[in-house]
Amino acid sequence: MITDRTVSAVGTLLLSGRPRSRWPRRMHPDAVADALHAVEAHRSADELTGEPEVALCGVIVAVLDEPWPETDTGGECPRCRALTG
């Protein structure tokens, strides 16, 4: 069952994540292969940094120790930006 992740993202900590280049293509489509993605955090950033998580758009990423940028700086996943905007 797929849930609407836009509701749960409001008011929660969002971290950034990037797909790992060695992961199979099915885990990060070409269109977003090097984009920065938003990851909804339910644990502290220290626990999640470097771990694989599912981004808001559904791509599997490695969590970075930096927050999701509040403003569009370029290079972010358009789907994640829309879900967090």
PDB file of C-alpha atoms in Angstrom:
ATOM      1  CA  MET A   1       0.000   0.000   0.000  1.00  0.00           C
ATOM      2  CA  ILE A   2       1.397   3.390  -0.982  1.00  0.00           C
ATOM      3  CA  THR A   3       0.631   6.252   1.371  1.00  0.00           C
ATOM      4  CA  ASP A   4       0.512   9.971   0.671  1.00  0.00           C
ATOM      5  CA  ARG A   5       3.882  11.132   2.017  1.00  0.00           C
ATOM      6  CA  THR A   6       3.083  14.840   1.603  1.00  0.00           C
ATOM      7  CA  VAL A   7       0.951  14.866   4.747  1.00  0.00           C
ATOM      8  CA  SER A   8       3.598  13.231   6.925  1.00  0.00           C
ATOM      9  CA  ALA A   9       6.363  15.522   5.618  1.00  0.00           C
ATOM     10  CA  VAL A  10       4.777  18.697   6.952  1.00  0.00           C
ATOM     11  CA  GLY A  11       6.323  19.723  10.266  1.00  0.00           C
ATOM     12  CA  THR A  12       8.924  16.941  10.414  1.00  0.00           C
ATOM     13  CA  LEU A  13      12.691  17.072  10.074  1.00  0.00           C
ATOM     14  CA  LEU A  14      13.798  16.719   6.468  1.00  0.00           C
ATOM     15  CA  LEU A  15      17.354  15.705   5.650  1.00  0.00           C
ATOM     16  CA  SER A  16      19.086  15.569   2.278  1.00  0.00           C
ATOM     17  CA  GLY A  17      20.124  12.378   0.540  1.00  0.00           C
ATOM     18  CA  ARG A  18      21.844  11.299  -2.672  1.00  0.00           C
ATOM     19  CA  PRO A  19      21.662   8.017  -4.579  1.00  0.00           C
ATOM     20  CA  ARG A  20      24.838   5.971  -4.473  1.00  0.00           C
ATOM     21  CA  SER A  21      26.344   5.527  -7.910  1.00  0.00           C
ATOM     22  CA  ARG A  22      27.016   1.823  -7.364  1.00  0.00           C
ATOM     23  CA  TRP A  23      23.363   1.007  -6.637  1.00  0.00           C
ATOM     24  CA  PRO A  24      21.429  -0.618  -9.489  1.00  0.00           C
ATOM     25  CA  ARG A  25      19.672   1.727 -11.919  1.00  0.00           C
ATOM     26  CA  ARG A  26      16.244   0.594 -10.721  1.00  0.00           C
ATOM     27  CA  MET A  27      17.008   2.255  -7.390  1.00  0.00           C
ATOM     28  CA  HIS A  28      17.668   5.650  -8.972  1.00  0.00           C
ATOM     29  CA  PRO A  29      16.203   6.429 -12.404  1.00  0.00           C
ATOM     30  CA  ASP A  30      18.456   8.409 -14.784  1.00  0.00           C
ATOM     31  CA  ALA A  31      16.325  11.544 -14.478  1.00  0.00           C
ATOM     32  CA  VAL A  32      17.209  11.909 -10.798  1.00  0.00           C
ATOM     33  CA  ALA A  33      20.419   9.896 -10.552  1.00  0.00           C
ATOM     34  CA  ASP A  34      22.547  12.723  -9.161  1.00  0.00           C
ATOM     35  CA  ALA A  35      19.867  14.982  -7.662  1.00  0.00           C
ATOM     36  CA  LEU A  36      19.571  15.915  -4.014  1.00  0.00           C
ATOM     37  CA  HIS A  37      16.499  14.280  -2.444  1.00  0.00           C
ATOM     38  CA  ALA A  38      14.394  15.006   0.641  1.00  0.00           C
ATOM     39  CA  VAL A  39      14.323  12.328   3.335  1.00  0.00           C
ATOM     40  CA  GLU A  40      11.773  12.403   6.135  1.00  0.00           C
ATOM     41  CA  ALA A  41      13.660  11.787   9.391  1.00  0.00           C
ATOM     42  CA  HIS A  42      12.055  10.010  12.329  1.00  0.00           C
ATOM     43  CA  ARG A  43      15.389   9.538  14.115  1.00  0.00           C
ATOM     44  CA  SER A  44      18.276  11.888  14.800  1.00  0.00           C
ATOM     45  CA  ALA A  45      20.525  12.884  11.906  1.00  0.00           C
ATOM     46  CA  ASP A  46      23.449  11.180  13.670  1.00  0.00           C
ATOM     47  CA  GLU A  47      21.673   7.824  13.453  1.00  0.00           C
ATOM     48  CA  LEU A  48      20.687   8.227   9.805  1.00  0.00           C
ATOM     49  CA  THR A  49      23.805   9.714   8.198  1.00  0.00           C
ATOM     50  CA  GLY A  50      25.142   7.353   5.541  1.00  0.00           C
ATOM     51  CA  GLU A  51      22.253   4.916   5.891  1.00  0.00           C
ATOM     52  CA  PRO A  52      20.008   3.966   2.966  1.00  0.00           C
ATOM     53  CA  GLU A  53      16.523   5.457   3.218  1.00  0.00           C
ATOM     54  CA  VAL A  54      13.608   6.073   0.872  1.00  0.00           C
ATOM     55  CA  ALA A  55      13.277   9.708  -0.215  1.00  0.00           C
ATOM     56  CA  LEU A  56       9.877  11.401  -0.397  1.00  0.00           C
ATOM     57  CA  CYS A  57       9.785  10.738  -4.153  1.00  0.00           C
ATOM     58  CA  GLY A  58      10.472   7.013  -3.654  1.00  0.00           C
ATOM     59  CA  VAL A  59      14.141   6.892  -4.714  1.00  0.00           C
ATOM     60  CA  ILE A  60      16.520   5.023  -2.393  1.00  0.00           C
ATOM     61  CA  VAL A  61      19.275   7.362  -1.195  1.00  0.00           C
ATOM     62  CA  ALA A  62      22.135   7.545   1.288  1.00  0.00           C
ATOM     63  CA  VAL A  63      21.249  10.136   3.941  1.00  0.00           C
ATOM     64  CA  LEU A  64      23.568  13.114   4.259  1.00  0.00           C
ATOM     65  CA  ASP A  65      24.221  15.015   7.475  1.00  0.00           C
ATOM     66  CA  GLU A  66      22.729  18.201   6.048  1.00  0.00           C
ATOM     67  CA  PRO A  67      19.137  19.439   6.189  1.00  0.00           C
ATOM     68  CA  TRP A  68      16.954  19.669   3.098  1.00  0.00           C
ATOM     69  CA  PRO A  69      17.322  23.238   1.745  1.00  0.00           C
ATOM     70  CA  GLU A  70      14.204  25.328   2.344  1.00  0.00           C
ATOM     71  CA  THR A  71      14.706  27.282  -0.884  1.00  0.00           C
ATOM     72  CA  ASP A  72      15.407  25.989  -4.368  1.00  0.00           C
ATOM     73  CA  THR A  73      19.173  26.116  -4.917  1.00  0.00           C
ATOM     74  CA  GLY A  74      19.196  23.992  -8.060  1.00  0.00           C
ATOM     75  CA  GLY A  75      20.180  20.343  -8.302  1.00  0.00           C
ATOM     76  CA  GLU A  76      17.301  19.101  -6.163  1.00  0.00           C
ATOM     77  CA  CYS A  77      14.855  16.447  -7.261  1.00  0.00           C
ATOM     78  CA  PRO A  78      11.836  18.256  -8.755  1.00  0.00           C
ATOM     79  CA  ARG A  79       9.414  15.742  -7.238  1.00  0.00           C
ATOM     80  CA  CYS A  80      10.909  16.132  -3.727  1.00  0.00           C
ATOM     81  CA  ARG A  81      10.852  19.930  -4.151  1.00  0.00           C
ATOM     82  CA  ALA A  82       7.170  19.790  -5.081  1.00  0.00           C
ATOM     83  CA  LEU A  83       6.355  17.532  -2.111  1.00  0.00           C
ATOM     84  CA  THR A  84       8.130  19.809   0.361  1.00  0.00           C
ATOM     85  CA  GLY A  85       7.213  23.153  -1.212  1.00  0.00           C
TER      86      GLY A  85
END
